[in-house]
Short mmCIF file of C-alpha atoms and ligand atoms in Angstrom, two decimals:
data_model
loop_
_atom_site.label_atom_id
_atom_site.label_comp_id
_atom_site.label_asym_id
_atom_site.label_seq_id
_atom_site.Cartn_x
_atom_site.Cartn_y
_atom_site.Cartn_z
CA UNK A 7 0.00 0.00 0.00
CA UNK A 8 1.43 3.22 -0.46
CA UNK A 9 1.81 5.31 2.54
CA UNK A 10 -0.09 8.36 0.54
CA UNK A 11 -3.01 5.94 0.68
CA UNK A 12 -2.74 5.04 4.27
CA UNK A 13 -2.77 8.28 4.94
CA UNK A 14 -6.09 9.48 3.26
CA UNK A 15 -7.53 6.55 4.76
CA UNK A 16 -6.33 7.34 8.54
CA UNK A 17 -7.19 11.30 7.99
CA UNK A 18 -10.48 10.29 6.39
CA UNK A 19 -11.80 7.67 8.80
CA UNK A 20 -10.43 9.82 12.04
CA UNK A 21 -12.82 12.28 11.69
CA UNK A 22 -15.65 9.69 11.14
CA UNK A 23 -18.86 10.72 12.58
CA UNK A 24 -18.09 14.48 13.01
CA UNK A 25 -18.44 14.92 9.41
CA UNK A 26 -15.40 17.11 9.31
CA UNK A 27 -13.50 16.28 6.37
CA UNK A 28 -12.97 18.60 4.07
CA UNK A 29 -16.26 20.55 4.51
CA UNK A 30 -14.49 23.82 4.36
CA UNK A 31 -15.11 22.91 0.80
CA UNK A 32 -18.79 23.48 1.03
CA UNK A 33 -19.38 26.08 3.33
CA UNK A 34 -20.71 29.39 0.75
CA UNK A 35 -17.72 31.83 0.61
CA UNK A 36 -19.19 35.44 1.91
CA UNK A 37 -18.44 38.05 -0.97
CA UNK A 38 -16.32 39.98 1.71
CA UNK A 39 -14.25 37.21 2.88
CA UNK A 40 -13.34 36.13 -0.95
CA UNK A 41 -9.76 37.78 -1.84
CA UNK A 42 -11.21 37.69 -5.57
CA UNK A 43 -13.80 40.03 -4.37
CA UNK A 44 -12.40 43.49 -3.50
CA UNK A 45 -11.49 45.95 -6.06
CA UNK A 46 -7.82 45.75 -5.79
CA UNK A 47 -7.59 42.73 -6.62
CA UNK A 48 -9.81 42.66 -9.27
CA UNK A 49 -7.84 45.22 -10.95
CA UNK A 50 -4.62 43.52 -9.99
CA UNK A 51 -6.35 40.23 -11.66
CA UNK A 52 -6.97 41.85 -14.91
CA UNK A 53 -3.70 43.01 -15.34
CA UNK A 54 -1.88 39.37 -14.67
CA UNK A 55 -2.16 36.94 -17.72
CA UNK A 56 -4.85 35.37 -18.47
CA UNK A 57 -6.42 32.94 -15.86
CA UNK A 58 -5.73 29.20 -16.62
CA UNK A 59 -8.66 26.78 -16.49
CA UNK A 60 -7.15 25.15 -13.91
CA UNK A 61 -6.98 27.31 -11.54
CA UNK A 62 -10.25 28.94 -12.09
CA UNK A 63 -12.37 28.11 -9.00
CA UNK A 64 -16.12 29.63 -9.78
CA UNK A 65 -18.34 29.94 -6.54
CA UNK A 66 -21.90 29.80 -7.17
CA UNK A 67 -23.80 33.10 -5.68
CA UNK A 68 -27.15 31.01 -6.27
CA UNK A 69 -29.35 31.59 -2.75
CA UNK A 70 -30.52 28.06 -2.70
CA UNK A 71 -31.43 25.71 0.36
CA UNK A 72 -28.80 23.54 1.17
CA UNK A 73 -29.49 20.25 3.01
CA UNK A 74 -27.45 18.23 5.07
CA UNK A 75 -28.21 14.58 5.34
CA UNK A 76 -25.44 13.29 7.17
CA UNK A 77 -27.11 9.18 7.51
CA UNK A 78 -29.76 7.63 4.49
CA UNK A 79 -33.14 7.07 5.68
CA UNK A 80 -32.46 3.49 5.18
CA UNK A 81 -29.75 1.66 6.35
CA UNK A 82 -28.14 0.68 3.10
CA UNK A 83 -25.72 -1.49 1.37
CA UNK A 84 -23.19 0.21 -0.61
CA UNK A 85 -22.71 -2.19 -3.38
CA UNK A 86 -19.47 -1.50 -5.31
CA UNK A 87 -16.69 -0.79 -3.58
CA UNK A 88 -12.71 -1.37 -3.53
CA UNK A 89 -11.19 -2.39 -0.26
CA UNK A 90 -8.49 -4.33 -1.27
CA UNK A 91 -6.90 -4.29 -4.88
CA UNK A 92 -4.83 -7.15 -6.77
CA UNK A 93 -1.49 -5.28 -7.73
CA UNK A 94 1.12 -6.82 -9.62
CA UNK A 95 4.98 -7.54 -8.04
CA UNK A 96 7.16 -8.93 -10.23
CA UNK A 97 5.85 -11.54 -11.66
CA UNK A 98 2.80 -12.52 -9.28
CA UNK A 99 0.43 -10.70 -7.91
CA UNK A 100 -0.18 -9.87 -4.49
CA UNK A 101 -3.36 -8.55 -2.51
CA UNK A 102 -3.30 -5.23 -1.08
CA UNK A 103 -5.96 -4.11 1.51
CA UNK A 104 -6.67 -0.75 1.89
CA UNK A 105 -6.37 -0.31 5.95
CA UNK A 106 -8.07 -2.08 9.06
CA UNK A 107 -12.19 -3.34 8.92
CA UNK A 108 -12.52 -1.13 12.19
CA UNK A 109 -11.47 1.73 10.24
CA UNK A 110 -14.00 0.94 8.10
CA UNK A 111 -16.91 0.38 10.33
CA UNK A 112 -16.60 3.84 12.09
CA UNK A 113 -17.46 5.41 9.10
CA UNK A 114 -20.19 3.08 8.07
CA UNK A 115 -22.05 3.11 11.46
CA UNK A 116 -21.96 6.93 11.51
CA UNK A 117 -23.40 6.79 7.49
CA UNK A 118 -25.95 4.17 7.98
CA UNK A 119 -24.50 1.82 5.90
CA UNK A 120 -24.82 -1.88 6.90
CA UNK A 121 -22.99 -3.28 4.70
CA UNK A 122 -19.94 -2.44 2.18
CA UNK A 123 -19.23 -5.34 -0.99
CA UNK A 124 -15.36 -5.04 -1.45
CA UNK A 125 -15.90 -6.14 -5.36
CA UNK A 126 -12.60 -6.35 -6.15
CA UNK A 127 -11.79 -9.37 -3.64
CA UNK A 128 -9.22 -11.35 -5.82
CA UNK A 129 -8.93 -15.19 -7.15
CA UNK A 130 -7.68 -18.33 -5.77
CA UNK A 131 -5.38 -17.71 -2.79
CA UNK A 132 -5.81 -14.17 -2.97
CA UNK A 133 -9.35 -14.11 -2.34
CA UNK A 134 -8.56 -16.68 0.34
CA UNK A 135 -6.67 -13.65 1.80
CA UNK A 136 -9.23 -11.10 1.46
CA UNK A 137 -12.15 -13.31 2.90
CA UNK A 138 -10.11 -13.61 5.78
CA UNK A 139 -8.86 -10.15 6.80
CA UNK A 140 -12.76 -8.63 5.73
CA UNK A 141 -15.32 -10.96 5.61
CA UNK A 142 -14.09 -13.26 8.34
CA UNK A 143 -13.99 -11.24 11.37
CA UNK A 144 -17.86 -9.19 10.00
CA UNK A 145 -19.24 -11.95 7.76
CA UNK A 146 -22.76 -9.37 8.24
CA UNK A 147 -20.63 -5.71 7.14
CA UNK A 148 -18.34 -7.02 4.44
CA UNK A 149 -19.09 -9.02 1.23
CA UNK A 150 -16.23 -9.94 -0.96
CA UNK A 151 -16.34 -10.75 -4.78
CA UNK A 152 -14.04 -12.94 -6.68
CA UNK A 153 -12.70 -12.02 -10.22
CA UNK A 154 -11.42 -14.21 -13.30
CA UNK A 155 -8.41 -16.02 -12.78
CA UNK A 156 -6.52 -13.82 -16.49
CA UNK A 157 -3.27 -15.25 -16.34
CA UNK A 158 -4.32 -18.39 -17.00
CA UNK A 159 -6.49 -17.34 -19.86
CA UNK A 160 -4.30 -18.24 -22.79
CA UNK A 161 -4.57 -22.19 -21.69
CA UNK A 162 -6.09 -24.53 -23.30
CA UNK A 163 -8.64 -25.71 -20.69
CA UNK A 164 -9.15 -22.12 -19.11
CA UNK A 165 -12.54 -21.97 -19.74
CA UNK A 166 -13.37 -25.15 -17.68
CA UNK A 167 -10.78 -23.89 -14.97
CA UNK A 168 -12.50 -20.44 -14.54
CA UNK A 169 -16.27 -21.95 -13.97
CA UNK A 170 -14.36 -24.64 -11.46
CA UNK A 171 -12.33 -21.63 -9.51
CA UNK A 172 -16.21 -19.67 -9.54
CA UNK A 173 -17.25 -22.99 -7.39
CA UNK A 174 -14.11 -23.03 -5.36
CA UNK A 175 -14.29 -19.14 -4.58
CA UNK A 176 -18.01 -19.54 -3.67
CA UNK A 177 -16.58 -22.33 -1.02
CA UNK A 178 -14.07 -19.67 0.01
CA UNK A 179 -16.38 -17.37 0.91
CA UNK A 180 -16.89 -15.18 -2.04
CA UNK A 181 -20.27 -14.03 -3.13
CA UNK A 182 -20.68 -12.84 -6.30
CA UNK A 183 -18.20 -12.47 -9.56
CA UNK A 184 -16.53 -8.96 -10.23
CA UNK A 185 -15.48 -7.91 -13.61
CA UNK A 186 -13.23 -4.83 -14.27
CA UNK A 187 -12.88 -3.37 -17.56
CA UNK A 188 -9.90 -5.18 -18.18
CA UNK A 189 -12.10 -7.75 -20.25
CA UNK A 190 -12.70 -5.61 -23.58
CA UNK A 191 -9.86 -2.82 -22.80
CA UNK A 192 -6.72 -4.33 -21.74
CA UNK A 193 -6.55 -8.28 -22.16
CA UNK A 194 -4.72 -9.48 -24.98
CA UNK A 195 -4.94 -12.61 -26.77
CA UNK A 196 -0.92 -13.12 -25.05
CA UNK A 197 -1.97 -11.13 -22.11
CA UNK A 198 0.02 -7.37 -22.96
CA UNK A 199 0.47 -7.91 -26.73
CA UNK A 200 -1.93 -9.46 -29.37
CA UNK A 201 -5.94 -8.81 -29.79
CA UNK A 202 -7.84 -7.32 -27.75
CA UNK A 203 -10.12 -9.94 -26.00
CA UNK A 204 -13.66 -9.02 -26.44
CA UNK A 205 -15.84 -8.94 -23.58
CA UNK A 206 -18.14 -11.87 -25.41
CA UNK A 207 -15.36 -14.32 -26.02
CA UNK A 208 -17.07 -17.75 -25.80
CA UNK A 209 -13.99 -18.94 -23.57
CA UNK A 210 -15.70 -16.98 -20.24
CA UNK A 211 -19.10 -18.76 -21.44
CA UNK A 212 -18.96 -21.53 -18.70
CA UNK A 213 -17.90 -18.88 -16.47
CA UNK A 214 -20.79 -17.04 -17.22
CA UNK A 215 -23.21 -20.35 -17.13
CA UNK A 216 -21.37 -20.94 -13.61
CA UNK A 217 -22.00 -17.86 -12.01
CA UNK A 218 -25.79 -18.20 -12.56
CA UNK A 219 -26.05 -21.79 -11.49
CA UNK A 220 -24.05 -21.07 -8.03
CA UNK A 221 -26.01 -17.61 -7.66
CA UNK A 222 -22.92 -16.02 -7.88
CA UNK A 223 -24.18 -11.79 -9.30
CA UNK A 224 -21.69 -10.33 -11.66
CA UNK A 225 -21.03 -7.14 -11.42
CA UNK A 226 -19.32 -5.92 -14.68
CA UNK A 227 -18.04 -3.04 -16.08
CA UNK A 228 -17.81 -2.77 -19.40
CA UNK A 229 -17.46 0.75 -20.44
CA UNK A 230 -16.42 4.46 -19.89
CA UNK A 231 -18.12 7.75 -20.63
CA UNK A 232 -18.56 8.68 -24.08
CA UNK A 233 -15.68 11.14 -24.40
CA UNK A 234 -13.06 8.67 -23.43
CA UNK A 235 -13.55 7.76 -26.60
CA UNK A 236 -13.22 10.79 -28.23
CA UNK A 237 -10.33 12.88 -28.75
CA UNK A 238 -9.17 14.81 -25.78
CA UNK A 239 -9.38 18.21 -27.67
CA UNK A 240 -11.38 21.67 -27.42
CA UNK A 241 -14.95 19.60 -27.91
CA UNK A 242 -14.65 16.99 -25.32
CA UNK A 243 -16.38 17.76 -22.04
CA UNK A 244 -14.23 15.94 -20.33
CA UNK A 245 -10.82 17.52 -21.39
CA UNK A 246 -9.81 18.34 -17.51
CA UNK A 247 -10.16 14.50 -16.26
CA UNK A 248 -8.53 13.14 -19.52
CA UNK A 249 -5.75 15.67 -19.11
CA UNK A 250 -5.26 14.54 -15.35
CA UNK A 251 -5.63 10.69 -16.35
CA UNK A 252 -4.34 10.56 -19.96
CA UNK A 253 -4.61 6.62 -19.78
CA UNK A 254 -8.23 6.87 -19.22
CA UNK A 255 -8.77 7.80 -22.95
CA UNK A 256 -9.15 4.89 -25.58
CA UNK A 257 -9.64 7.04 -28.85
CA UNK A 258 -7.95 5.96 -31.61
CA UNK A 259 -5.32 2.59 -31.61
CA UNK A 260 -7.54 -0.73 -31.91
CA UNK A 261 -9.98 0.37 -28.78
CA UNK A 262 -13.63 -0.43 -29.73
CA UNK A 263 -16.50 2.27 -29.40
CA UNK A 264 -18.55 2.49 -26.72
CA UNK A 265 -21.14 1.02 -27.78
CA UNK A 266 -19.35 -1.81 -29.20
CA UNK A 267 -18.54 -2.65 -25.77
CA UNK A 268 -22.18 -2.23 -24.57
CA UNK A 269 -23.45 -4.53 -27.45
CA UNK A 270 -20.62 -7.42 -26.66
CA UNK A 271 -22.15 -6.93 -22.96
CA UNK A 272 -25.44 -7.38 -24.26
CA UNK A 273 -24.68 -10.64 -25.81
CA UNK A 274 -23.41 -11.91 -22.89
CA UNK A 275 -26.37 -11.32 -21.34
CA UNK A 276 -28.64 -12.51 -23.92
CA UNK A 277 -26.81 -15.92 -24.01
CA UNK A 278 -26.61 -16.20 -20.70
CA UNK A 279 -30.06 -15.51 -19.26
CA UNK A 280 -29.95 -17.36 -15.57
CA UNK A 281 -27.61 -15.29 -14.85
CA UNK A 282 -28.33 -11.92 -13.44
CA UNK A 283 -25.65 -9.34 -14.66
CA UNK A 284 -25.27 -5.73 -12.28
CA UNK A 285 -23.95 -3.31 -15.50
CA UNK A 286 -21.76 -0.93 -13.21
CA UNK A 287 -21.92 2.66 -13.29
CA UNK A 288 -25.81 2.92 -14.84
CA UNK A 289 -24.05 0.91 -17.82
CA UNK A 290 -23.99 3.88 -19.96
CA UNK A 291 -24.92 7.30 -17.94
CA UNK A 292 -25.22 9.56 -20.42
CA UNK A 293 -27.74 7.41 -22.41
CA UNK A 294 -30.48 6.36 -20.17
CA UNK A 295 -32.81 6.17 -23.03
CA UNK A 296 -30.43 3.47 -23.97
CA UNK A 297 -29.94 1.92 -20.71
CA UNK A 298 -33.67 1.83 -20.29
CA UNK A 299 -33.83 -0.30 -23.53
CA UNK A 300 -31.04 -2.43 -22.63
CA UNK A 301 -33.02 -3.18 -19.42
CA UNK A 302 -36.50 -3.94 -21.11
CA UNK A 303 -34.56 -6.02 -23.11
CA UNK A 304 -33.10 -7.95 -20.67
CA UNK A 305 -35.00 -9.07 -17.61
CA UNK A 306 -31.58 -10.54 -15.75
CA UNK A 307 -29.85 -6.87 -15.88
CA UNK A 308 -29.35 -4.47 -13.31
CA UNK A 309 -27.59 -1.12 -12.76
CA UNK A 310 -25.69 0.43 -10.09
CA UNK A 311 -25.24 4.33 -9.78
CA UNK A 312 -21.08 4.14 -8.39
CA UNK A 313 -19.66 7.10 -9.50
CA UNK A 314 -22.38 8.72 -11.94
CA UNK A 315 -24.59 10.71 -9.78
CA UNK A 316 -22.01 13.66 -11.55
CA UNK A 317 -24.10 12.27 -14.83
CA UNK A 318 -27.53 11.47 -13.32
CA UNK A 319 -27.79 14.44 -11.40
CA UNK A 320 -27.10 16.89 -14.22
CA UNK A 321 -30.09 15.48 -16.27
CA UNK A 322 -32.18 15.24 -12.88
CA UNK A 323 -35.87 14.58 -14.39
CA UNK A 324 -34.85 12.09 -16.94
CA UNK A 325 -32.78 10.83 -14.10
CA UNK A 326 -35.99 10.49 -11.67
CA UNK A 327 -38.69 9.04 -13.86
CA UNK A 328 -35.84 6.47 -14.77
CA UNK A 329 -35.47 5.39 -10.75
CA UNK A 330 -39.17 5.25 -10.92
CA UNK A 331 -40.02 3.04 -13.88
CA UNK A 332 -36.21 0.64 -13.04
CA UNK A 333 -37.14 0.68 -8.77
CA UNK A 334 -36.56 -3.12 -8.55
CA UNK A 335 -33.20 -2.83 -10.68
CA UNK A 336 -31.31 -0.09 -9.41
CA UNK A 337 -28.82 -0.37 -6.45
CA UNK A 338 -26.96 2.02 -4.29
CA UNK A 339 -23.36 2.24 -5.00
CA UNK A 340 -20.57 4.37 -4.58
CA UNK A 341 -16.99 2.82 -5.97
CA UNK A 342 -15.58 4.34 -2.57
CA UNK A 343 -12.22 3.20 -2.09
CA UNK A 344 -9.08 4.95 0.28
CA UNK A 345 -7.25 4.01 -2.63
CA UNK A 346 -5.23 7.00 -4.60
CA UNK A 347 -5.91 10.80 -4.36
CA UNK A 348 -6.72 11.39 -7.42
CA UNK A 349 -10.51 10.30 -7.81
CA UNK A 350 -12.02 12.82 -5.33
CA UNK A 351 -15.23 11.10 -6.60
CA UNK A 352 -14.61 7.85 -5.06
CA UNK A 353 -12.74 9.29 -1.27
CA UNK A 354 -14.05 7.16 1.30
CA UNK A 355 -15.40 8.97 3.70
CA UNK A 356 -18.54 10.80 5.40
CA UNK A 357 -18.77 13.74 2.54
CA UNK A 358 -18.68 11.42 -0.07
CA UNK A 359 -21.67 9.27 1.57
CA UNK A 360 -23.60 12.54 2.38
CA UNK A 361 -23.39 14.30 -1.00
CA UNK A 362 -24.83 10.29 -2.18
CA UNK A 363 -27.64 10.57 0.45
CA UNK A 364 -28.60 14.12 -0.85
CA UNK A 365 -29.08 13.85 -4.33
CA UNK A 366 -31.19 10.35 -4.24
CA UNK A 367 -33.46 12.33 -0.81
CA UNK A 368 -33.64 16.17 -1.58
CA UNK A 369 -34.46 18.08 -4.21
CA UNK A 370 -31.55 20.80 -3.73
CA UNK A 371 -30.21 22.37 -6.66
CA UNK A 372 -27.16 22.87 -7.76
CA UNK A 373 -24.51 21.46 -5.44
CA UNK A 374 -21.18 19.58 -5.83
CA UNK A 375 -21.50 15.76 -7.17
CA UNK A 376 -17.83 15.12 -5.66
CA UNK A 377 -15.70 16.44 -2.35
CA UNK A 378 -13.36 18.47 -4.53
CA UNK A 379 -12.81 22.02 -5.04
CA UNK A 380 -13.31 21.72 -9.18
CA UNK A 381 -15.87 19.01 -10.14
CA UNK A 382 -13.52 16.33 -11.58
CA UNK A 383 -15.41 14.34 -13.93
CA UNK A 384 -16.49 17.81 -15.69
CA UNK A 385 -17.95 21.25 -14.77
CA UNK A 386 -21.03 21.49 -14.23
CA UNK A 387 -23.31 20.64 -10.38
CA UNK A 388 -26.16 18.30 -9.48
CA UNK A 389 -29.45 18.84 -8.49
CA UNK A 390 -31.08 16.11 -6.35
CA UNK A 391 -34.32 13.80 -7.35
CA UNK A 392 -35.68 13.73 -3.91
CA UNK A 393 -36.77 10.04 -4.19
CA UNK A 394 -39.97 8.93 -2.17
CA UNK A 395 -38.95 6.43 0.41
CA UNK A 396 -40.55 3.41 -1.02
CA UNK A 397 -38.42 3.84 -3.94
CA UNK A 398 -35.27 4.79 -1.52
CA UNK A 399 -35.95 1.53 0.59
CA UNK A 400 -35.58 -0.88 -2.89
CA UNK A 401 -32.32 1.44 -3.84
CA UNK A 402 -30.49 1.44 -0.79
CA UNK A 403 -31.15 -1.93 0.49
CA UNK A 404 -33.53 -4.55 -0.39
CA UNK A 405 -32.50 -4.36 -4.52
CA UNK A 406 -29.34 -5.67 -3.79
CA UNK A 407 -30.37 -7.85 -0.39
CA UNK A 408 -32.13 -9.57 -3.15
CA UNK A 409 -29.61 -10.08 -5.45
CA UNK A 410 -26.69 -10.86 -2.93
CA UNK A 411 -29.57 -13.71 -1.24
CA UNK A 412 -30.14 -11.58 2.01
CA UNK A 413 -32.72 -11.94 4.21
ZN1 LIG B 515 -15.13 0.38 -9.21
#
């Protein structure tokens, strides 16, 4: 773990229950108080070169209420998380966890959330590993997820191997299968170089097949926004985050579209239809006209909302008539994870669970989707859909008890 990690996650879980962290960031600046503010420096602003967009900060002078909801109505399950990550040394790879379960837990009793599903738990001994230091010691706070086995993916009998090792990591303790994006944007045919493996290769059929006969979920993520895809120039809405992650874009080279990916998901789905598939990240969040056909289409899909209320909040009453007519398929998700700096989106933490909690209860208008001082995944704010709590009890909790075989 790197110690830049530890330390957001010790500074991030200390204050846990005071709701401290980093609020300064959304307390309204007075007009007075704001060195931008007073003439002289106005004048001395205009004289200095022109501002760069990254350092331009806008505060919004809109009088609107602000609510605080500091725990969800309902205790919920956050469904998509990262508490421990696979990394690679040398030439195996070895599980990392992201700090202590007790950390954890003081953050999740002061949020209301009852449970936390660390997707990215690992395979084979690895998993073994994470079972033990989360799910072990809270088997009723911490689900873990396994993932596909990819090293071993260029053998002959993989695909019999991976549906075996979906049985075996079931016995371990896992339950349900995680898959990152790496199936569709990174695997090659000889692991780094070759083909692209496409996310409806019939080798991961039995895996598929297995999943759905153990009741093993998969939770799979497939795709990116739109303008990943795109070129990272003056048009692209997302210039800022591709500029701070330049390996997050796949234009050009032998990537495949968006919705290339989305279709080879949809394939997967169609052949596979005991199976019930959890399309991470709304599946496509700027599209819900397309998401909403994708789910009419096919009954064993489901949605999470990790890391797009930035998207769903900005188109707020397409966004809310969408929660109402998908109720049953729609879980509560955040991706939260201690892990790196540089997602402010995905901090673990109290602000990250309250700004969550206030766009799916309030209607509030335009606030901050992310604990950050410029909106990272693009400029723009949220405005809340105020959800009724019928709808807020399926979304936070008993969607995914369902799915995860919860009482
Ligand atoms: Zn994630």
């Amino acid at each position: 773990m790197k110690t830049t990690n530890r330390r957001r996650w010790l500074s991030t879980v200390a204050t846990a229950g005071v709701g401290a962290v980093g609020s300064q960031l959304f307390q309204p600046q007075r007009a007075e108080s704001h060195p931008k503010f007073s003439p002289e420096s106005k004048i001395r602003q205009a004289a200095q070169s022109p501002l760069l967009l990254k350092d331009y900060q806008p505060k919004s002078m809109l009088h609107v209420p602000e609510t605080s909801v500091p725990r969800s109505k309902f205790p919920n399950i956050d469904f998509h998380t990262h508490l421990s990550w696979i990394d690679r040394k040398g030439e195996v790879d070895v599980v990392n966890h992201v700090g202590e379960p007790s950390e954890a837990l003081r953050v999740m009793d002061a949020k209301n959330i009852k449970i936390m599903v660390n997707l990215t738990g690992g395979y084979g001994p690895l998993l073994e590993e994470t079972v033990k230091h989360w799910h072990a010691p809270h088997p009723d706070r911490f689900l873990v997820f396994t993932e596909p086995w990819y090293d071993k993916a260029n053998t002959p009998d993989y695909p019999k191997f991976q549906a075996d090792q979906l049985e075996k990591a079931k016995k371990a303790g896992a339950r349900g299968l995680k898959v990152l994006k790496t199936l569709g944007l990174y695997l090659r045919e000889n692991i780094k170089t070759g083909p692209l493996v496409k996310v409806d290769d019939k080798r991961f059929d039995p895996m598929w097949e297995a999943a759905g006969a153990l009741d093993m979920p998969v939770a799979i993520h497939v795709s990116d926004p739109e303008a990943f895809f795109l070129p990272t120039d003056r048009y692209n809405e997302r210039y800022e985050e591709l500029s701070a992650h330049p390996d997050w874009s796949f234009h050009g080279k032998d990537f495949p579209s968006n919705a290339e990916l989305q279709e080879a998901r949809n394939r997967v789905m169609s052949r596979h239809p005991r199976t019930r598939f959890v399309a991470l990240h709304v599946s496509d969040s700027e599209n819900l006209p397309y998401v909403s056909e994708c789910l009419d289409r096919y009954p064993n899909m489901y949605v999470d909302i990790a890391a797009r209320i930035g998207e769903l909040g900005r188109q707020p009453r397409m966004a809310r008539k969408f929660f109402d007519k998908y109720q049953d398929r729609i879980l509560f998700a955040t991706d939260a994870t201690p892990h790196g700096d540089e997602t402010p989106q995905q901090i673990f933490g109290n602000e990250l669970y309250e700004i969550y909690y206030r766009f799916l209860e309030t209607e509030d208008e335009y606030f901050d989707y992310a604990p950050a001082p410029i909106p990272p995944q693009g400029r723009w704010r949220i405005y809340g859909i105020g959800l009724p709590e019928t709808i807020l009890q399926k979304i936070y909790y008993s969607n995914a008890a369902r799915l995860l075989g919860i009482a």
